[in-house]
């Protein structure tokens, strides 16, 4: 089963690498809203996502949460790779958005994979690069965009990631992800509805653009 997941989601891995992973990895399943990692946790493994969707947050000193990015099938958690390799505690929290499956690889395997499997080496570099670029987008929106522009970008990104125009997400969840208040988000959503960008339903937001 592991090899089938690898062939479907990590097609660039060389056959020998897939064989190595299959011999040493295991599959873990998570239910929606289940926590995969917490701030301060030490890693014994790193994760390759094969089904579902994971949300990564940075937790503030006062208990608030700031949304960073999603992990989807074909992705790996760059931060877990770094923390695992350096034997450092996690500085983020990860939560399953939907039913999720991951392949877990023991940290003891990391050095071997980096040294002996070129496709793994390039995969790790690409994982770091893509996560870095996503964080730059987040920083740009925080530093240079108003909340209305950030909300517009957030909703468009949700539509693209989920591949649906019916977003089953609450105003409170959006506010948490954007480090804003529910009142501000509700007011901005109402303005967007008046402009014809979306429709606000009882349990979901319908994107019209």
PDB file of C-alpha atoms in Angstrom:
ATOM      1  CA  UNK A   1       0.000   0.000   0.000  1.00  0.00           C
ATOM      2  CA  UNK A   2       2.830   2.435   0.827  1.00  0.00           C
ATOM      3  CA  UNK A   3       4.413   1.933  -2.578  1.00  0.00           C
ATOM      4  CA  UNK A   4       1.080   2.640  -4.307  1.00  0.00           C
ATOM      5  CA  UNK A   5       0.726   5.885  -2.382  1.00  0.00           C
ATOM      6  CA  UNK A   6       4.276   6.835  -3.329  1.00  0.00           C
ATOM      7  CA  UNK A   7       3.731   6.065  -7.024  1.00  0.00           C
ATOM      8  CA  UNK A   8       0.571   8.177  -7.051  1.00  0.00           C
ATOM      9  CA  UNK A   9       1.803  11.178  -5.032  1.00  0.00           C
ATOM     10  CA  UNK A  10       5.601  11.172  -5.349  1.00  0.00           C
ATOM     11  CA  UNK A  11       6.171  10.085  -8.937  1.00  0.00           C
ATOM     12  CA  UNK A  12       9.655  11.600  -9.154  1.00  0.00           C
ATOM     13  CA  UNK A  13      11.066   9.297  -6.473  1.00  0.00           C
ATOM     14  CA  UNK A  14      13.480   6.757  -7.917  1.00  0.00           C
ATOM     15  CA  UNK A  15      12.456   3.063  -7.548  1.00  0.00           C
ATOM     16  CA  UNK A  16      15.226   2.341  -5.028  1.00  0.00           C
ATOM     17  CA  UNK A  17      14.036   5.239  -2.867  1.00  0.00           C
ATOM     18  CA  UNK A  18      10.441   4.002  -2.945  1.00  0.00           C
ATOM     19  CA  UNK A  19      11.697   0.575  -1.913  1.00  0.00           C
ATOM     20  CA  UNK A  20      13.689   2.071   0.958  1.00  0.00           C
ATOM     21  CA  UNK A  21      10.718   4.089   2.194  1.00  0.00           C
ATOM     22  CA  UNK A  22       8.366   1.128   1.926  1.00  0.00           C
ATOM     23  CA  UNK A  23      10.713  -0.968   4.090  1.00  0.00           C
ATOM     24  CA  UNK A  24      11.000   1.634   6.847  1.00  0.00           C
ATOM     25  CA  UNK A  25       7.838   3.737   6.827  1.00  0.00           C
ATOM     26  CA  UNK A  26       4.333   3.374   8.196  1.00  0.00           C
ATOM     27  CA  UNK A  27       0.950   4.954   7.477  1.00  0.00           C
ATOM     28  CA  UNK A  28      -0.954   7.058  10.004  1.00  0.00           C
ATOM     29  CA  UNK A  29      -4.519   8.293   9.706  1.00  0.00           C
ATOM     30  CA  UNK A  30      -6.002  11.445  11.240  1.00  0.00           C
ATOM     31  CA  UNK A  31      -9.610  12.543  11.602  1.00  0.00           C
ATOM     32  CA  UNK A  32     -10.828  16.071  10.767  1.00  0.00           C
ATOM     33  CA  UNK A  33      -9.641  18.624  13.381  1.00  0.00           C
ATOM     34  CA  UNK A  34      -7.222  16.096  14.897  1.00  0.00           C
ATOM     35  CA  UNK A  35      -3.878  17.593  15.950  1.00  0.00           C
ATOM     36  CA  UNK A  36      -0.853  16.122  14.179  1.00  0.00           C
ATOM     37  CA  UNK A  37       1.811  18.151  15.943  1.00  0.00           C
ATOM     38  CA  UNK A  38       1.884  20.725  18.723  1.00  0.00           C
ATOM     39  CA  UNK A  39       4.201  23.581  19.618  1.00  0.00           C
ATOM     40  CA  UNK A  40       7.055  22.243  21.746  1.00  0.00           C
ATOM     41  CA  UNK A  41       6.748  18.693  20.440  1.00  0.00           C
ATOM     42  CA  UNK A  42       9.898  16.744  19.518  1.00  0.00           C
ATOM     43  CA  UNK A  43       9.777  14.728  16.309  1.00  0.00           C
ATOM     44  CA  UNK A  44      10.538  11.067  15.925  1.00  0.00           C
ATOM     45  CA  UNK A  45       9.510  11.092  12.272  1.00  0.00           C
ATOM     46  CA  UNK A  46       8.755  13.308   9.311  1.00  0.00           C
ATOM     47  CA  UNK A  47       5.573  13.158   7.236  1.00  0.00           C
ATOM     48  CA  UNK A  48       4.661  12.728   3.581  1.00  0.00           C
ATOM     49  CA  UNK A  49       1.013  13.613   2.906  1.00  0.00           C
ATOM     50  CA  UNK A  50      -0.821  11.096   0.691  1.00  0.00           C
ATOM     51  CA  UNK A  51      -4.494  11.901   1.372  1.00  0.00           C
ATOM     52  CA  UNK A  52      -6.409  14.813   2.856  1.00  0.00           C
ATOM     53  CA  UNK A  53      -5.278  18.270   3.886  1.00  0.00           C
ATOM     54  CA  UNK A  54      -3.353  19.735   6.839  1.00  0.00           C
ATOM     55  CA  UNK A  55      -3.323  23.292   8.171  1.00  0.00           C
ATOM     56  CA  UNK A  56      -0.181  24.696   9.796  1.00  0.00           C
ATOM     57  CA  UNK A  57      -0.371  27.433  12.426  1.00  0.00           C
ATOM     58  CA  UNK A  58       2.031  29.534  14.424  1.00  0.00           C
ATOM     59  CA  UNK A  59       0.817  29.949  18.010  1.00  0.00           C
ATOM     60  CA  UNK A  60       1.242  33.262  19.807  1.00  0.00           C
ATOM     61  CA  UNK A  61       2.292  33.778  23.442  1.00  0.00           C
ATOM     62  CA  UNK A  62      -1.265  34.760  24.356  1.00  0.00           C
ATOM     63  CA  UNK A  63      -2.756  31.620  22.826  1.00  0.00           C
ATOM     64  CA  UNK A  64      -3.741  33.085  19.445  1.00  0.00           C
ATOM     65  CA  UNK A  65      -3.149  31.244  16.191  1.00  0.00           C
ATOM     66  CA  UNK A  66      -1.781  32.512  12.890  1.00  0.00           C
ATOM     67  CA  UNK A  67      -2.405  30.476   9.741  1.00  0.00           C
ATOM     68  CA  UNK A  68       0.764  29.763   7.722  1.00  0.00           C
ATOM     69  CA  UNK A  69      -0.034  27.363   4.870  1.00  0.00           C
ATOM     70  CA  UNK A  70      -1.600  24.042   3.866  1.00  0.00           C
ATOM     71  CA  UNK A  71      -0.020  20.649   3.257  1.00  0.00           C
ATOM     72  CA  UNK A  72      -1.717  18.513   0.609  1.00  0.00           C
ATOM     73  CA  UNK A  73      -1.050  15.140  -1.082  1.00  0.00           C
ATOM     74  CA  UNK A  74       2.438  15.141  -2.567  1.00  0.00           C
ATOM     75  CA  UNK A  75       3.699  17.585   0.089  1.00  0.00           C
ATOM     76  CA  UNK A  76       6.008  17.047   3.030  1.00  0.00           C
ATOM     77  CA  UNK A  77       6.342  19.126   6.180  1.00  0.00           C
ATOM     78  CA  UNK A  78       9.571  21.117   5.745  1.00  0.00           C
ATOM     79  CA  UNK A  79       9.525  22.280   9.352  1.00  0.00           C
ATOM     80  CA  UNK A  80       9.247  18.728  10.673  1.00  0.00           C
ATOM     81  CA  UNK A  81      12.222  17.802   8.476  1.00  0.00           C
ATOM     82  CA  UNK A  82      14.291  20.635   9.926  1.00  0.00           C
ATOM     83  CA  UNK A  83      13.267  20.009  13.540  1.00  0.00           C
ATOM     84  CA  UNK A  84      13.743  16.263  13.188  1.00  0.00           C
ATOM     85  CA  UNK A  85      17.189  16.628  11.642  1.00  0.00           C
ATOM     86  CA  UNK A  86      18.342  19.142  14.285  1.00  0.00           C
ATOM     87  CA  UNK A  87      16.495  17.382  17.126  1.00  0.00           C
ATOM     88  CA  UNK A  88      14.680  20.581  18.004  1.00  0.00           C
ATOM     89  CA  UNK A  89      11.138  21.097  19.264  1.00  0.00           C
ATOM     90  CA  UNK A  90       8.408  22.198  16.865  1.00  0.00           C
ATOM     91  CA  UNK A  91       7.479  25.874  16.793  1.00  0.00           C
ATOM     92  CA  UNK A  92       4.226  25.265  14.932  1.00  0.00           C
ATOM     93  CA  UNK A  93       0.941  23.408  15.295  1.00  0.00           C
ATOM     94  CA  UNK A  94      -0.579  21.215  12.569  1.00  0.00           C
ATOM     95  CA  UNK A  95      -4.217  20.132  12.333  1.00  0.00           C
ATOM     96  CA  UNK A  96      -6.040  17.898   9.844  1.00  0.00           C
ATOM     97  CA  UNK A  97      -8.670  19.813   7.870  1.00  0.00           C
ATOM     98  CA  UNK A  98     -10.274  16.600   6.629  1.00  0.00           C
ATOM     99  CA  UNK A  99      -9.645  12.864   6.942  1.00  0.00           C
ATOM    100  CA  UNK A 100      -5.925  12.616   6.275  1.00  0.00           C
ATOM    101  CA  UNK A 101      -3.304   9.931   5.684  1.00  0.00           C
ATOM    102  CA  UNK A 102       0.434  10.435   5.950  1.00  0.00           C
ATOM    103  CA  UNK A 103       3.487   8.248   5.464  1.00  0.00           C
ATOM    104  CA  UNK A 104       5.768   8.637   8.474  1.00  0.00           C
ATOM    105  CA  UNK A 105       9.519   8.207   8.118  1.00  0.00           C
ATOM    106  CA  UNK A 106      11.783   7.780  11.183  1.00  0.00           C
ATOM    107  CA  UNK A 107      14.257  10.628  11.656  1.00  0.00           C
ATOM    108  CA  UNK A 108      17.113   8.117  11.836  1.00  0.00           C
ATOM    109  CA  UNK A 109      16.590   7.586   8.091  1.00  0.00           C
ATOM    110  CA  UNK A 110      17.021  11.232   7.053  1.00  0.00           C
ATOM    111  CA  UNK A 111      20.821  11.313   6.692  1.00  0.00           C
ATOM    112  CA  UNK A 112      20.834   8.073   4.717  1.00  0.00           C
ATOM    113  CA  UNK A 113      18.169   9.345   2.297  1.00  0.00           C
ATOM    114  CA  UNK A 114      19.936  12.680   1.764  1.00  0.00           C
ATOM    115  CA  UNK A 115      23.287  11.014   1.075  1.00  0.00           C
ATOM    116  CA  UNK A 116      22.201   8.101  -1.076  1.00  0.00           C
ATOM    117  CA  UNK A 117      19.064   9.095  -3.007  1.00  0.00           C
ATOM    118  CA  UNK A 118      19.302  12.056  -5.367  1.00  0.00           C
ATOM    119  CA  UNK A 119      15.551  12.349  -5.888  1.00  0.00           C
ATOM    120  CA  UNK A 120      15.042  12.657  -2.123  1.00  0.00           C
ATOM    121  CA  UNK A 121      17.736  15.335  -1.921  1.00  0.00           C
ATOM    122  CA  UNK A 122      16.047  17.399  -4.636  1.00  0.00           C
ATOM    123  CA  UNK A 123      12.614  16.772  -3.119  1.00  0.00           C
ATOM    124  CA  UNK A 124      13.773  18.178   0.227  1.00  0.00           C
ATOM    125  CA  UNK A 125      15.273  21.256  -1.463  1.00  0.00           C
ATOM    126  CA  UNK A 126      12.064  21.845  -3.430  1.00  0.00           C
ATOM    127  CA  UNK A 127       9.994  21.409  -0.267  1.00  0.00           C
ATOM    128  CA  UNK A 128      12.050  24.078   1.533  1.00  0.00           C
ATOM    129  CA  UNK A 129      11.837  26.407  -1.489  1.00  0.00           C
ATOM    130  CA  UNK A 130       8.076  26.120  -1.971  1.00  0.00           C
ATOM    131  CA  UNK A 131       7.308  26.608   1.729  1.00  0.00           C
ATOM    132  CA  UNK A 132       9.627  29.623   1.828  1.00  0.00           C
ATOM    133  CA  UNK A 133       7.804  31.170  -1.136  1.00  0.00           C
ATOM    134  CA  UNK A 134       4.429  30.583   0.522  1.00  0.00           C
ATOM    135  CA  UNK A 135       5.643  32.313   3.667  1.00  0.00           C
ATOM    136  CA  UNK A 136       6.870  35.264   1.602  1.00  0.00           C
ATOM    137  CA  UNK A 137       3.363  35.643   0.161  1.00  0.00           C
ATOM    138  CA  UNK A 138       1.924  35.615   3.689  1.00  0.00           C
ATOM    139  CA  UNK A 139       4.449  38.230   4.850  1.00  0.00           C
ATOM    140  CA  UNK A 140       3.756  40.442   1.817  1.00  0.00           C
ATOM    141  CA  UNK A 141       0.034  40.424   2.556  1.00  0.00           C
ATOM    142  CA  UNK A 142       0.554  41.227   6.225  1.00  0.00           C
ATOM    143  CA  UNK A 143       3.066  43.997   5.551  1.00  0.00           C
ATOM    144  CA  UNK A 144       1.658  45.624   2.428  1.00  0.00           C
ATOM    145  CA  UNK A 145      -2.031  44.736   2.050  1.00  0.00           C
ATOM    146  CA  UNK A 146      -5.157  45.886   3.841  1.00  0.00           C
ATOM    147  CA  UNK A 147      -7.483  43.368   5.474  1.00  0.00           C
ATOM    148  CA  UNK A 148      -9.949  43.613   2.579  1.00  0.00           C
ATOM    149  CA  UNK A 149      -7.237  42.571   0.094  1.00  0.00           C
ATOM    150  CA  UNK A 150      -6.002  39.840   2.421  1.00  0.00           C
ATOM    151  CA  UNK A 151      -9.524  38.469   2.756  1.00  0.00           C
ATOM    152  CA  UNK A 152     -10.030  38.503  -1.008  1.00  0.00           C
ATOM    153  CA  UNK A 153      -6.741  36.630  -1.541  1.00  0.00           C
ATOM    154  CA  UNK A 154      -7.585  34.161   1.238  1.00  0.00           C
ATOM    155  CA  UNK A 155     -10.979  33.294  -0.263  1.00  0.00           C
ATOM    156  CA  UNK A 156      -9.608  32.938  -3.798  1.00  0.00           C
ATOM    157  CA  UNK A 157      -6.897  30.671  -2.444  1.00  0.00           C
ATOM    158  CA  UNK A 158      -9.498  28.551  -0.636  1.00  0.00           C
ATOM    159  CA  UNK A 159     -11.523  28.179  -3.842  1.00  0.00           C
ATOM    160  CA  UNK A 160      -8.405  27.098  -5.741  1.00  0.00           C
ATOM    161  CA  UNK A 161      -7.136  24.683  -3.064  1.00  0.00           C
ATOM    162  CA  UNK A 162     -10.503  23.064  -2.355  1.00  0.00           C
ATOM    163  CA  UNK A 163     -11.624  23.178  -6.004  1.00  0.00           C
ATOM    164  CA  UNK A 164     -15.088  24.314  -5.032  1.00  0.00           C
ATOM    165  CA  UNK A 165     -16.901  27.647  -4.917  1.00  0.00           C
ATOM    166  CA  UNK A 166     -18.922  26.598  -1.877  1.00  0.00           C
ATOM    167  CA  UNK A 167     -16.642  27.260   1.084  1.00  0.00           C
ATOM    168  CA  UNK A 168     -17.833  25.607   4.281  1.00  0.00           C
ATOM    169  CA  UNK A 169     -15.888  27.844   6.607  1.00  0.00           C
ATOM    170  CA  UNK A 170     -17.147  30.079   9.402  1.00  0.00           C
ATOM    171  CA  UNK A 171     -16.453  33.773   9.879  1.00  0.00           C
ATOM    172  CA  UNK A 172     -14.652  32.884  13.112  1.00  0.00           C
ATOM    173  CA  UNK A 173     -12.339  30.437  11.323  1.00  0.00           C
ATOM    174  CA  UNK A 174     -11.467  33.035   8.704  1.00  0.00           C
ATOM    175  CA  UNK A 175     -10.803  35.602  11.438  1.00  0.00           C
ATOM    176  CA  UNK A 176      -8.501  33.150  13.215  1.00  0.00           C
ATOM    177  CA  UNK A 177      -6.592  32.372  10.017  1.00  0.00           C
ATOM    178  CA  UNK A 178      -6.137  36.069   9.228  1.00  0.00           C
ATOM    179  CA  UNK A 179      -5.452  37.163  12.826  1.00  0.00           C
ATOM    180  CA  UNK A 180      -8.452  39.462  12.803  1.00  0.00           C
ATOM    181  CA  UNK A 181     -11.770  39.651  14.656  1.00  0.00           C
ATOM    182  CA  UNK A 182     -15.017  37.980  13.665  1.00  0.00           C
ATOM    183  CA  UNK A 183     -16.748  41.373  13.532  1.00  0.00           C
ATOM    184  CA  UNK A 184     -14.218  42.786  11.046  1.00  0.00           C
ATOM    185  CA  UNK A 185     -14.395  39.712   8.806  1.00  0.00           C
ATOM    186  CA  UNK A 186     -18.204  39.649   8.858  1.00  0.00           C
ATOM    187  CA  UNK A 187     -18.332  43.334   7.902  1.00  0.00           C
ATOM    188  CA  UNK A 188     -15.886  42.836   5.010  1.00  0.00           C
ATOM    189  CA  UNK A 189     -17.736  39.743   3.788  1.00  0.00           C
ATOM    190  CA  UNK A 190     -20.974  41.735   3.762  1.00  0.00           C
ATOM    191  CA  UNK A 191     -19.293  44.419   1.631  1.00  0.00           C
ATOM    192  CA  UNK A 192     -18.033  41.757  -0.774  1.00  0.00           C
ATOM    193  CA  UNK A 193     -21.562  40.356  -1.009  1.00  0.00           C
ATOM    194  CA  UNK A 194     -22.913  43.817  -1.833  1.00  0.00           C
ATOM    195  CA  UNK A 195     -20.299  44.122  -4.615  1.00  0.00           C
ATOM    196  CA  UNK A 196     -21.416  40.780  -6.064  1.00  0.00           C
ATOM    197  CA  UNK A 197     -18.208  38.890  -5.240  1.00  0.00           C
ATOM    198  CA  UNK A 198     -19.932  36.240  -3.124  1.00  0.00           C
ATOM    199  CA  UNK A 199     -23.134  35.118  -1.439  1.00  0.00           C
ATOM    200  CA  UNK A 200     -23.366  34.515   2.309  1.00  0.00           C
ATOM    201  CA  UNK A 201     -25.435  31.447   3.150  1.00  0.00           C
ATOM    202  CA  UNK A 202     -26.245  30.040   6.569  1.00  0.00           C
ATOM    203  CA  UNK A 203     -23.528  27.366   6.567  1.00  0.00           C
ATOM    204  CA  UNK A 204     -21.222  28.316   3.711  1.00  0.00           C
ATOM    205  CA  UNK A 205     -19.884  31.092   1.505  1.00  0.00           C
ATOM    206  CA  UNK A 206     -20.582  30.909  -2.225  1.00  0.00           C
ATOM    207  CA  UNK A 207     -17.830  32.456  -4.337  1.00  0.00           C
ATOM    208  CA  UNK A 208     -19.190  34.122  -7.489  1.00  0.00           C
ATOM    209  CA  UNK A 209     -16.048  35.337  -9.288  1.00  0.00           C
TER     210      UNK A 209
END
